[in-house]
């Protein structure tokens, strides 16, 4: 009878240790996701702040294209810092679409393309977009790792008990997948 108790206590101890290790793994992964989004958020905010300068530079050249500029300004008027993460992702997806339209619009204005302020802003935007791409890769990698833990056995049992749920990847929306139509006149 005493060996039965020893085995039982040993099994319970192993299960307890596994749950403890799995829980700590989930916390570590969750913190990695938050850190990855925070890194990406820095670049998204830089782009968010750069857009008004870009729009102001373009405004003087494209007076009859005010609807595109108005959409960007209205989209940009939201308070970025107060947005929840999902809203930041959605607003930045919309902003990406509008920036693509703005850049396509610029192609019709050779004087604007030669403007040094615009060229500097465009270069800055290009750098920021590259940083966003890299940070999206990192964010999605840590989310994938976390989601694997949430879905795979036996850690999925701990995930359900401790209320760890699957996170969404930062995906490219359909508008960003389409080629930007550029007309050279």
Short mmCIF file of N, CA and C in Angstrom, two decimals:
data_model
loop_
_atom_site.label_atom_id
_atom_site.label_comp_id
_atom_site.label_asym_id
_atom_site.label_seq_id
_atom_site.Cartn_x
_atom_site.Cartn_y
_atom_site.Cartn_z
N UNK A 1 0.81 -1.20 0.00
CA UNK A 1 0.00 0.00 0.00
C UNK A 1 0.86 1.26 0.00
N UNK A 2 2.00 1.25 0.67
CA UNK A 2 2.85 2.44 0.73
C UNK A 2 3.47 2.76 -0.63
N UNK A 3 3.79 1.75 -1.43
CA UNK A 3 4.34 2.02 -2.77
C UNK A 3 3.29 2.65 -3.67
N UNK A 4 2.02 2.31 -3.47
CA UNK A 4 0.92 2.91 -4.22
C UNK A 4 0.87 4.42 -3.94
N UNK A 5 1.01 4.82 -2.68
CA UNK A 5 0.98 6.22 -2.30
C UNK A 5 2.20 6.97 -2.84
N UNK A 6 3.32 6.32 -2.81
CA UNK A 6 4.54 6.95 -3.33
C UNK A 6 4.41 7.21 -4.83
N UNK A 7 3.91 6.23 -5.56
CA UNK A 7 3.70 6.38 -7.01
C UNK A 7 2.65 7.46 -7.27
N UNK A 8 1.58 7.44 -6.51
CA UNK A 8 0.52 8.45 -6.67
C UNK A 8 1.03 9.85 -6.42
N UNK A 9 1.77 10.02 -5.36
CA UNK A 9 2.35 11.33 -5.04
C UNK A 9 3.35 11.74 -6.12
N UNK A 10 4.13 10.79 -6.62
CA UNK A 10 5.09 11.07 -7.69
C UNK A 10 4.39 11.54 -8.96
N UNK A 11 3.29 10.87 -9.33
CA UNK A 11 2.53 11.25 -10.53
C UNK A 11 1.94 12.65 -10.34
N UNK A 12 1.38 12.91 -9.19
CA UNK A 12 0.80 14.23 -8.92
C UNK A 12 1.89 15.31 -8.97
N UNK A 13 3.05 15.00 -8.42
CA UNK A 13 4.17 15.95 -8.45
C UNK A 13 4.61 16.24 -9.88
N UNK A 14 4.70 15.20 -10.71
CA UNK A 14 5.10 15.38 -12.11
C UNK A 14 4.06 16.24 -12.85
N UNK A 15 2.78 15.95 -12.62
CA UNK A 15 1.72 16.74 -13.26
C UNK A 15 1.79 18.19 -12.80
N UNK A 16 1.98 18.41 -11.50
CA UNK A 16 2.07 19.76 -10.96
C UNK A 16 3.25 20.52 -11.58
N UNK A 17 4.38 19.85 -11.65
CA UNK A 17 5.58 20.47 -12.23
C UNK A 17 5.34 20.80 -13.71
N UNK A 18 4.70 19.88 -14.45
CA UNK A 18 4.41 20.15 -15.87
C UNK A 18 3.48 21.35 -16.01
N UNK A 19 2.41 21.41 -15.20
CA UNK A 19 1.47 22.54 -15.27
C UNK A 19 2.20 23.84 -14.96
N UNK A 20 3.05 23.83 -13.97
CA UNK A 20 3.83 25.01 -13.60
C UNK A 20 4.74 25.46 -14.75
N UNK A 21 5.44 24.51 -15.37
CA UNK A 21 6.32 24.83 -16.49
C UNK A 21 5.52 25.32 -17.69
N UNK A 22 4.39 24.65 -17.98
CA UNK A 22 3.55 25.05 -19.11
C UNK A 22 2.99 26.46 -18.89
N UNK A 23 2.50 26.73 -17.68
CA UNK A 23 1.97 28.05 -17.36
C UNK A 23 3.03 29.13 -17.57
N UNK A 24 4.21 28.89 -17.03
CA UNK A 24 5.30 29.86 -17.20
C UNK A 24 5.66 30.05 -18.67
N UNK A 25 5.59 28.97 -19.45
CA UNK A 25 5.83 29.08 -20.89
C UNK A 25 4.80 29.95 -21.58
N UNK A 26 3.52 29.82 -21.18
CA UNK A 26 2.48 30.66 -21.75
C UNK A 26 2.69 32.13 -21.38
N UNK A 27 3.05 32.38 -20.13
CA UNK A 27 3.30 33.76 -19.70
C UNK A 27 4.47 34.35 -20.49
N UNK A 28 5.51 33.58 -20.67
CA UNK A 28 6.68 34.05 -21.43
C UNK A 28 6.28 34.34 -22.88
N UNK A 29 5.50 33.44 -23.48
CA UNK A 29 5.06 33.65 -24.87
C UNK A 29 4.15 34.86 -24.98
N UNK A 30 3.23 35.03 -24.03
CA UNK A 30 2.33 36.18 -24.04
C UNK A 30 3.14 37.48 -23.94
N UNK A 31 4.14 37.48 -23.08
CA UNK A 31 4.98 38.68 -22.95
C UNK A 31 5.79 38.93 -24.22
N UNK A 32 6.22 37.87 -24.89
CA UNK A 32 6.93 38.03 -26.17
C UNK A 32 6.02 38.65 -27.22
N UNK A 33 4.76 38.25 -27.23
CA UNK A 33 3.80 38.83 -28.17
C UNK A 33 3.62 40.32 -27.89
N UNK A 34 3.48 40.66 -26.62
CA UNK A 34 3.32 42.07 -26.26
C UNK A 34 4.55 42.89 -26.64
N UNK A 35 5.72 42.31 -26.42
CA UNK A 35 6.97 43.00 -26.78
C UNK A 35 7.08 43.14 -28.30
N UNK A 36 6.70 42.11 -29.04
CA UNK A 36 6.76 42.16 -30.50
C UNK A 36 5.79 43.20 -31.04
N UNK A 37 4.58 43.25 -30.47
CA UNK A 37 3.63 44.25 -30.94
C UNK A 37 4.11 45.65 -30.57
N UNK A 38 4.68 45.79 -29.40
CA UNK A 38 5.19 47.09 -28.98
C UNK A 38 6.26 47.60 -29.94
N UNK A 39 7.14 46.71 -30.37
CA UNK A 39 8.17 47.08 -31.35
C UNK A 39 7.53 47.51 -32.65
N UNK A 40 6.57 46.72 -33.14
CA UNK A 40 5.89 47.06 -34.38
C UNK A 40 5.11 48.36 -34.21
N UNK A 41 4.52 48.56 -33.04
CA UNK A 41 3.73 49.74 -32.77
C UNK A 41 4.56 51.02 -32.88
N UNK A 42 5.82 50.96 -32.50
CA UNK A 42 6.70 52.11 -32.63
C UNK A 42 6.79 52.54 -34.10
N UNK A 43 6.97 51.59 -35.00
CA UNK A 43 7.06 51.90 -36.42
C UNK A 43 5.72 52.34 -36.99
N UNK A 44 4.64 51.70 -36.54
CA UNK A 44 3.32 52.10 -37.01
C UNK A 44 3.03 53.54 -36.58
N UNK A 45 3.42 53.90 -35.37
CA UNK A 45 3.22 55.26 -34.87
C UNK A 45 4.08 56.25 -35.65
N UNK A 46 5.31 55.88 -35.97
CA UNK A 46 6.16 56.77 -36.78
C UNK A 46 5.50 57.04 -38.13
N UNK A 47 4.96 55.99 -38.75
CA UNK A 47 4.26 56.17 -40.04
C UNK A 47 3.03 57.03 -39.82
N UNK A 48 2.30 56.76 -38.75
CA UNK A 48 1.09 57.51 -38.43
C UNK A 48 1.39 59.00 -38.34
N UNK A 49 2.52 59.34 -37.71
CA UNK A 49 2.91 60.73 -37.55
C UNK A 49 3.50 61.34 -38.83
N UNK A 50 4.05 60.53 -39.70
CA UNK A 50 4.65 61.02 -40.94
C UNK A 50 3.58 61.37 -41.98
N UNK A 51 2.46 60.69 -41.96
CA UNK A 51 1.44 60.85 -42.99
C UNK A 51 0.94 62.29 -43.13
N UNK A 52 0.66 63.03 -42.05
CA UNK A 52 0.19 64.42 -42.25
C UNK A 52 1.20 65.28 -43.00
N UNK A 53 2.49 65.09 -42.74
CA UNK A 53 3.51 65.84 -43.48
C UNK A 53 3.49 65.49 -44.96
N UNK A 54 3.31 64.23 -45.24
CA UNK A 54 3.24 63.76 -46.63
C UNK A 54 2.02 64.37 -47.32
N UNK A 55 0.88 64.33 -46.64
CA UNK A 55 -0.36 64.87 -47.21
C UNK A 55 -0.23 66.37 -47.46
N UNK A 56 0.33 67.10 -46.51
CA UNK A 56 0.49 68.55 -46.67
C UNK A 56 1.39 68.88 -47.86
N UNK A 57 2.43 68.10 -48.06
CA UNK A 57 3.33 68.33 -49.19
C UNK A 57 2.61 68.08 -50.51
N UNK A 58 1.78 67.06 -50.53
CA UNK A 58 1.08 66.68 -51.76
C UNK A 58 -0.07 67.64 -52.06
N UNK A 59 -0.70 68.19 -51.03
CA UNK A 59 -1.91 69.01 -51.19
C UNK A 59 -1.77 70.12 -52.24
N UNK A 60 -0.68 70.83 -52.21
CA UNK A 60 -0.50 71.94 -53.13
C UNK A 60 -0.42 71.52 -54.59
N UNK A 61 -0.04 70.31 -54.85
CA UNK A 61 0.13 69.84 -56.23
C UNK A 61 -1.12 69.19 -56.80
N UNK A 62 -1.91 68.61 -55.96
CA UNK A 62 -3.02 67.78 -56.45
C UNK A 62 -4.37 68.32 -55.97
N UNK A 63 -4.62 69.57 -56.32
CA UNK A 63 -5.82 70.24 -55.83
C UNK A 63 -7.12 69.52 -56.21
N UNK A 64 -7.18 68.92 -57.39
CA UNK A 64 -8.43 68.27 -57.80
C UNK A 64 -8.53 66.82 -57.31
N UNK A 65 -7.60 66.39 -56.49
CA UNK A 65 -7.61 65.03 -55.94
C UNK A 65 -7.90 65.08 -54.43
N UNK A 66 -8.66 66.04 -54.00
CA UNK A 66 -8.87 66.27 -52.58
C UNK A 66 -9.58 65.13 -51.86
N UNK A 67 -10.38 64.33 -52.56
CA UNK A 67 -11.11 63.26 -51.88
C UNK A 67 -10.16 62.23 -51.27
N UNK A 68 -9.11 61.86 -51.99
CA UNK A 68 -8.14 60.90 -51.46
C UNK A 68 -7.44 61.49 -50.25
N UNK A 69 -7.04 62.76 -50.35
CA UNK A 69 -6.35 63.41 -49.24
C UNK A 69 -7.27 63.54 -48.03
N UNK A 70 -8.53 63.85 -48.28
CA UNK A 70 -9.51 64.00 -47.19
C UNK A 70 -9.69 62.67 -46.45
N UNK A 71 -9.76 61.55 -47.18
CA UNK A 71 -9.91 60.24 -46.55
C UNK A 71 -8.72 59.92 -45.65
N UNK A 72 -7.53 60.26 -46.11
CA UNK A 72 -6.32 60.00 -45.31
C UNK A 72 -6.34 60.85 -44.05
N UNK A 73 -6.68 62.13 -44.19
CA UNK A 73 -6.71 63.03 -43.03
C UNK A 73 -7.76 62.57 -42.02
N UNK A 74 -8.95 62.18 -42.50
CA UNK A 74 -9.99 61.71 -41.59
C UNK A 74 -9.56 60.43 -40.88
N UNK A 75 -8.96 59.54 -41.60
CA UNK A 75 -8.47 58.29 -41.00
C UNK A 75 -7.41 58.60 -39.96
N UNK A 76 -6.58 59.53 -40.24
CA UNK A 76 -5.45 59.88 -39.39
C UNK A 76 -5.87 60.67 -38.15
N UNK A 77 -7.08 61.25 -38.15
CA UNK A 77 -7.52 62.09 -37.03
C UNK A 77 -7.85 61.31 -35.76
N UNK A 78 -7.88 60.01 -35.81
CA UNK A 78 -8.14 59.20 -34.62
C UNK A 78 -6.97 59.33 -33.65
N UNK A 79 -7.23 59.22 -32.39
CA UNK A 79 -6.18 59.28 -31.37
C UNK A 79 -5.50 57.92 -31.28
N UNK A 80 -4.32 57.82 -31.82
CA UNK A 80 -3.60 56.54 -31.94
C UNK A 80 -3.29 55.91 -30.60
N UNK A 81 -2.82 56.69 -29.65
CA UNK A 81 -2.39 56.14 -28.36
C UNK A 81 -3.52 55.48 -27.60
N UNK A 82 -4.75 55.95 -27.79
CA UNK A 82 -5.89 55.44 -27.02
C UNK A 82 -6.55 54.23 -27.68
N UNK A 83 -6.11 53.86 -28.86
CA UNK A 83 -6.73 52.73 -29.56
C UNK A 83 -6.29 51.40 -28.95
N UNK A 84 -7.23 50.43 -28.89
CA UNK A 84 -6.81 49.07 -28.53
C UNK A 84 -5.99 48.45 -29.67
N UNK A 85 -5.28 47.39 -29.38
CA UNK A 85 -4.37 46.77 -30.35
C UNK A 85 -5.09 46.43 -31.65
N UNK A 86 -6.25 45.79 -31.59
CA UNK A 86 -6.96 45.40 -32.82
C UNK A 86 -7.35 46.61 -33.65
N UNK A 87 -7.74 47.71 -33.00
CA UNK A 87 -8.07 48.93 -33.74
C UNK A 87 -6.83 49.52 -34.41
N UNK A 88 -5.70 49.46 -33.71
CA UNK A 88 -4.45 49.95 -34.30
C UNK A 88 -4.12 49.16 -35.57
N UNK A 89 -4.28 47.86 -35.48
CA UNK A 89 -3.99 47.01 -36.65
C UNK A 89 -4.94 47.34 -37.79
N UNK A 90 -6.24 47.45 -37.49
CA UNK A 90 -7.23 47.75 -38.53
C UNK A 90 -7.01 49.14 -39.14
N UNK A 91 -6.76 50.14 -38.29
CA UNK A 91 -6.54 51.50 -38.79
C UNK A 91 -5.28 51.57 -39.65
N UNK A 92 -4.24 50.85 -39.25
CA UNK A 92 -3.01 50.85 -40.04
C UNK A 92 -3.18 50.10 -41.35
N UNK A 93 -4.02 49.08 -41.37
CA UNK A 93 -4.33 48.43 -42.65
C UNK A 93 -5.03 49.40 -43.59
N UNK A 94 -5.98 50.17 -43.06
CA UNK A 94 -6.66 51.18 -43.88
C UNK A 94 -5.68 52.26 -44.32
N UNK A 95 -4.81 52.67 -43.41
CA UNK A 95 -3.82 53.69 -43.75
C UNK A 95 -2.87 53.20 -44.85
N UNK A 96 -2.50 51.93 -44.80
CA UNK A 96 -1.64 51.36 -45.85
C UNK A 96 -2.31 51.47 -47.21
N UNK A 97 -3.60 51.16 -47.24
CA UNK A 97 -4.36 51.25 -48.49
C UNK A 97 -4.37 52.69 -49.01
N UNK A 98 -4.63 53.64 -48.11
CA UNK A 98 -4.68 55.04 -48.51
C UNK A 98 -3.31 55.55 -48.95
N UNK A 99 -2.25 55.13 -48.28
CA UNK A 99 -0.90 55.54 -48.69
C UNK A 99 -0.58 55.02 -50.08
N UNK A 100 -0.98 53.78 -50.37
CA UNK A 100 -0.77 53.22 -51.71
C UNK A 100 -1.50 54.04 -52.76
N UNK A 101 -2.73 54.46 -52.45
CA UNK A 101 -3.48 55.31 -53.40
C UNK A 101 -2.80 56.66 -53.57
N UNK A 102 -2.30 57.21 -52.46
CA UNK A 102 -1.61 58.49 -52.53
C UNK A 102 -0.37 58.40 -53.40
N UNK A 103 0.41 57.35 -53.24
CA UNK A 103 1.63 57.18 -54.03
C UNK A 103 1.30 56.97 -55.52
N UNK A 104 0.22 56.28 -55.80
CA UNK A 104 -0.20 56.10 -57.19
C UNK A 104 -0.62 57.45 -57.77
N UNK A 105 -1.28 58.24 -56.98
CA UNK A 105 -1.73 59.57 -57.40
C UNK A 105 -0.53 60.47 -57.71
N UNK A 106 0.51 60.37 -56.93
CA UNK A 106 1.71 61.20 -57.07
C UNK A 106 2.40 60.97 -58.41
N UNK A 107 2.29 59.77 -58.94
CA UNK A 107 2.96 59.45 -60.21
C UNK A 107 2.53 60.37 -61.35
N UNK A 108 1.34 60.95 -61.25
CA UNK A 108 0.84 61.83 -62.31
C UNK A 108 1.39 63.26 -62.19
N UNK A 109 2.21 63.54 -61.18
CA UNK A 109 2.68 64.90 -60.94
C UNK A 109 4.21 64.91 -60.88
N UNK A 110 4.86 65.11 -62.04
CA UNK A 110 6.32 65.10 -62.07
C UNK A 110 6.96 66.17 -61.19
N UNK A 111 6.33 67.35 -61.10
CA UNK A 111 6.89 68.41 -60.25
C UNK A 111 6.91 67.97 -58.79
N UNK A 112 5.87 67.29 -58.36
CA UNK A 112 5.80 66.80 -56.99
C UNK A 112 6.86 65.73 -56.74
N UNK A 113 7.02 64.83 -57.69
CA UNK A 113 8.02 63.77 -57.53
C UNK A 113 9.43 64.34 -57.43
N UNK A 114 9.64 65.55 -58.00
CA UNK A 114 10.96 66.18 -57.95
C UNK A 114 11.13 67.07 -56.73
N UNK A 115 10.07 67.32 -55.98
CA UNK A 115 10.12 68.17 -54.80
C UNK A 115 10.98 67.49 -53.72
N UNK A 116 12.01 68.22 -53.23
CA UNK A 116 12.94 67.60 -52.27
C UNK A 116 12.26 67.22 -50.96
N UNK A 117 11.33 68.03 -50.48
CA UNK A 117 10.62 67.69 -49.24
C UNK A 117 9.84 66.40 -49.43
N UNK A 118 9.14 66.30 -50.56
CA UNK A 118 8.38 65.08 -50.82
C UNK A 118 9.31 63.88 -50.95
N UNK A 119 10.43 64.07 -51.63
CA UNK A 119 11.36 62.96 -51.81
C UNK A 119 11.90 62.48 -50.46
N UNK A 120 12.21 63.42 -49.56
CA UNK A 120 12.69 63.05 -48.23
C UNK A 120 11.62 62.31 -47.44
N UNK A 121 10.39 62.82 -47.51
CA UNK A 121 9.28 62.16 -46.81
C UNK A 121 9.02 60.77 -47.37
N UNK A 122 9.11 60.65 -48.69
CA UNK A 122 8.90 59.36 -49.33
C UNK A 122 10.00 58.37 -48.92
N UNK A 123 11.23 58.83 -48.84
CA UNK A 123 12.34 57.98 -48.39
C UNK A 123 12.12 57.54 -46.94
N UNK A 124 11.73 58.47 -46.10
CA UNK A 124 11.44 58.16 -44.69
C UNK A 124 10.31 57.13 -44.60
N UNK A 125 9.26 57.33 -45.38
CA UNK A 125 8.14 56.39 -45.39
C UNK A 125 8.60 55.01 -45.85
N UNK A 126 9.44 54.97 -46.85
CA UNK A 126 9.97 53.70 -47.34
C UNK A 126 10.74 52.96 -46.25
N UNK A 127 11.57 53.68 -45.51
CA UNK A 127 12.33 53.07 -44.41
C UNK A 127 11.39 52.54 -43.34
N UNK A 128 10.39 53.34 -42.99
CA UNK A 128 9.44 52.92 -41.96
C UNK A 128 8.66 51.70 -42.42
N UNK A 129 8.24 51.68 -43.68
CA UNK A 129 7.50 50.53 -44.20
C UNK A 129 8.35 49.27 -44.13
N UNK A 130 9.63 49.38 -44.41
CA UNK A 130 10.53 48.24 -44.32
C UNK A 130 10.64 47.77 -42.87
N UNK A 131 10.75 48.70 -41.94
CA UNK A 131 10.79 48.35 -40.52
C UNK A 131 9.50 47.66 -40.08
N UNK A 132 8.37 48.14 -40.58
CA UNK A 132 7.07 47.53 -40.26
C UNK A 132 7.02 46.09 -40.76
N UNK A 133 7.51 45.87 -41.97
CA UNK A 133 7.53 44.51 -42.53
C UNK A 133 8.35 43.58 -41.65
N UNK A 134 9.52 44.04 -41.24
CA UNK A 134 10.38 43.20 -40.39
C UNK A 134 9.72 42.93 -39.03
N UNK A 135 9.11 43.95 -38.46
CA UNK A 135 8.49 43.76 -37.15
C UNK A 135 7.23 42.90 -37.25
N UNK A 136 6.53 42.95 -38.38
CA UNK A 136 5.39 42.05 -38.60
C UNK A 136 5.85 40.59 -38.62
N UNK A 137 6.98 40.35 -39.27
CA UNK A 137 7.53 38.99 -39.32
C UNK A 137 7.81 38.48 -37.91
N UNK A 138 8.46 39.30 -37.10
CA UNK A 138 8.78 38.90 -35.74
C UNK A 138 7.51 38.68 -34.92
N UNK A 139 6.58 39.62 -35.02
CA UNK A 139 5.31 39.51 -34.30
C UNK A 139 4.60 38.22 -34.67
N UNK A 140 4.48 37.95 -35.96
CA UNK A 140 3.78 36.74 -36.40
C UNK A 140 4.51 35.47 -35.96
N UNK A 141 5.83 35.52 -35.89
CA UNK A 141 6.59 34.34 -35.45
C UNK A 141 6.30 34.03 -33.99
N UNK A 142 6.27 35.05 -33.13
CA UNK A 142 5.99 34.77 -31.72
C UNK A 142 4.53 34.41 -31.49
N UNK A 143 3.63 34.97 -32.28
CA UNK A 143 2.22 34.59 -32.18
C UNK A 143 2.04 33.14 -32.62
N UNK A 144 2.72 32.74 -33.68
CA UNK A 144 2.63 31.35 -34.14
C UNK A 144 3.12 30.38 -33.06
N UNK A 145 4.23 30.71 -32.44
CA UNK A 145 4.77 29.87 -31.37
C UNK A 145 3.77 29.74 -30.22
N UNK A 146 3.21 30.86 -29.83
CA UNK A 146 2.21 30.87 -28.75
C UNK A 146 0.97 30.05 -29.16
N UNK A 147 0.46 30.29 -30.37
CA UNK A 147 -0.73 29.57 -30.84
C UNK A 147 -0.49 28.07 -30.91
N UNK A 148 0.72 27.66 -31.28
CA UNK A 148 1.05 26.24 -31.28
C UNK A 148 0.90 25.66 -29.88
N UNK A 149 1.38 26.38 -28.88
CA UNK A 149 1.25 25.90 -27.50
C UNK A 149 -0.22 25.81 -27.08
N UNK A 150 -1.01 26.79 -27.51
CA UNK A 150 -2.43 26.82 -27.15
C UNK A 150 -3.18 25.64 -27.78
N UNK A 151 -2.76 25.23 -28.97
CA UNK A 151 -3.50 24.21 -29.70
C UNK A 151 -2.97 22.78 -29.57
N UNK A 152 -1.70 22.63 -29.19
CA UNK A 152 -1.09 21.30 -29.19
C UNK A 152 -1.23 20.62 -27.83
N UNK A 153 -1.44 19.32 -27.88
CA UNK A 153 -1.54 18.51 -26.67
C UNK A 153 -0.16 18.24 -26.12
N UNK A 154 0.07 18.24 -24.87
CA UNK A 154 -0.82 18.41 -23.72
C UNK A 154 -0.93 19.85 -23.23
N UNK A 155 -0.17 20.77 -23.83
CA UNK A 155 -0.22 22.15 -23.34
C UNK A 155 -1.58 22.80 -23.57
N UNK A 156 -2.36 22.29 -24.54
CA UNK A 156 -3.69 22.86 -24.77
C UNK A 156 -4.61 22.65 -23.56
N UNK A 157 -4.37 21.61 -22.80
CA UNK A 157 -5.17 21.36 -21.59
C UNK A 157 -4.88 22.48 -20.57
N UNK A 158 -3.62 22.78 -20.38
CA UNK A 158 -3.24 23.86 -19.46
C UNK A 158 -3.77 25.19 -19.99
N UNK A 159 -3.70 25.40 -21.29
CA UNK A 159 -4.19 26.65 -21.89
C UNK A 159 -5.68 26.85 -21.59
N UNK A 160 -6.47 25.78 -21.75
CA UNK A 160 -7.90 25.89 -21.47
C UNK A 160 -8.16 26.18 -19.99
N UNK A 161 -7.45 25.49 -19.12
CA UNK A 161 -7.65 25.67 -17.69
C UNK A 161 -7.26 27.08 -17.27
N UNK A 162 -6.17 27.60 -17.81
CA UNK A 162 -5.66 28.92 -17.43
C UNK A 162 -6.17 30.06 -18.32
N UNK A 163 -7.08 29.75 -19.23
CA UNK A 163 -7.74 30.74 -20.10
C UNK A 163 -6.77 31.46 -21.04
N UNK A 164 -5.79 30.72 -21.56
CA UNK A 164 -4.94 31.26 -22.61
C UNK A 164 -5.61 30.93 -23.93
N UNK A 165 -5.87 31.95 -24.74
CA UNK A 165 -6.57 31.74 -26.00
C UNK A 165 -5.68 32.11 -27.18
N UNK A 166 -6.05 31.60 -28.32
CA UNK A 166 -5.31 31.84 -29.56
C UNK A 166 -5.31 33.33 -29.89
N UNK A 167 -4.18 33.83 -30.39
CA UNK A 167 -4.03 35.23 -30.80
C UNK A 167 -4.07 35.32 -32.33
N UNK A 168 -4.42 36.49 -32.82
CA UNK A 168 -4.48 36.68 -34.27
C UNK A 168 -3.14 37.14 -34.81
N UNK A 169 -2.82 36.63 -36.00
CA UNK A 169 -1.63 37.06 -36.72
C UNK A 169 -1.90 38.42 -37.36
N UNK A 170 -0.86 39.17 -37.62
CA UNK A 170 -0.97 40.44 -38.34
C UNK A 170 -0.88 40.09 -39.82
N UNK A 171 -2.02 40.05 -40.48
CA UNK A 171 -2.05 39.63 -41.88
C UNK A 171 -2.26 40.83 -42.80
N UNK A 172 -1.83 40.67 -44.01
CA UNK A 172 -2.01 41.69 -45.03
C UNK A 172 -3.44 41.59 -45.53
N UNK A 173 -4.12 42.74 -45.59
CA UNK A 173 -5.49 42.71 -46.08
C UNK A 173 -5.50 42.60 -47.61
N UNK A 174 -6.66 42.36 -48.15
CA UNK A 174 -6.80 42.12 -49.59
C UNK A 174 -6.34 43.32 -50.43
N UNK A 175 -6.62 44.55 -49.96
CA UNK A 175 -6.24 45.73 -50.72
C UNK A 175 -4.72 45.83 -50.87
N UNK A 176 -3.99 45.43 -49.81
CA UNK A 176 -2.53 45.51 -49.87
C UNK A 176 -1.94 44.44 -50.79
N UNK A 177 -2.69 43.38 -51.01
CA UNK A 177 -2.21 42.31 -51.88
C UNK A 177 -2.26 42.72 -53.36
N UNK A 178 -3.16 43.64 -53.67
CA UNK A 178 -3.34 44.06 -55.06
C UNK A 178 -2.19 44.98 -55.47
N UNK A 179 -1.85 44.91 -56.74
CA UNK A 179 -0.82 45.82 -57.27
C UNK A 179 -1.38 47.23 -57.33
N UNK A 180 -0.56 48.18 -57.00
CA UNK A 180 -0.95 49.58 -57.12
C UNK A 180 -0.91 49.94 -58.60
N UNK A 181 -2.00 50.54 -59.08
CA UNK A 181 -2.06 50.94 -60.48
C UNK A 181 -1.42 52.31 -60.64
N UNK A 182 -0.39 52.36 -61.42
CA UNK A 182 0.35 53.61 -61.66
C UNK A 182 0.19 53.97 -63.13
N UNK A 183 -0.23 55.21 -63.37
CA UNK A 183 -0.38 55.70 -64.73
C UNK A 183 0.68 56.74 -65.01
N UNK A 184 1.52 56.49 -66.01
CA UNK A 184 2.51 57.49 -66.41
C UNK A 184 1.92 58.28 -67.56
N UNK A 185 1.82 59.58 -67.36
CA UNK A 185 1.21 60.43 -68.39
C UNK A 185 2.26 61.18 -69.14
#
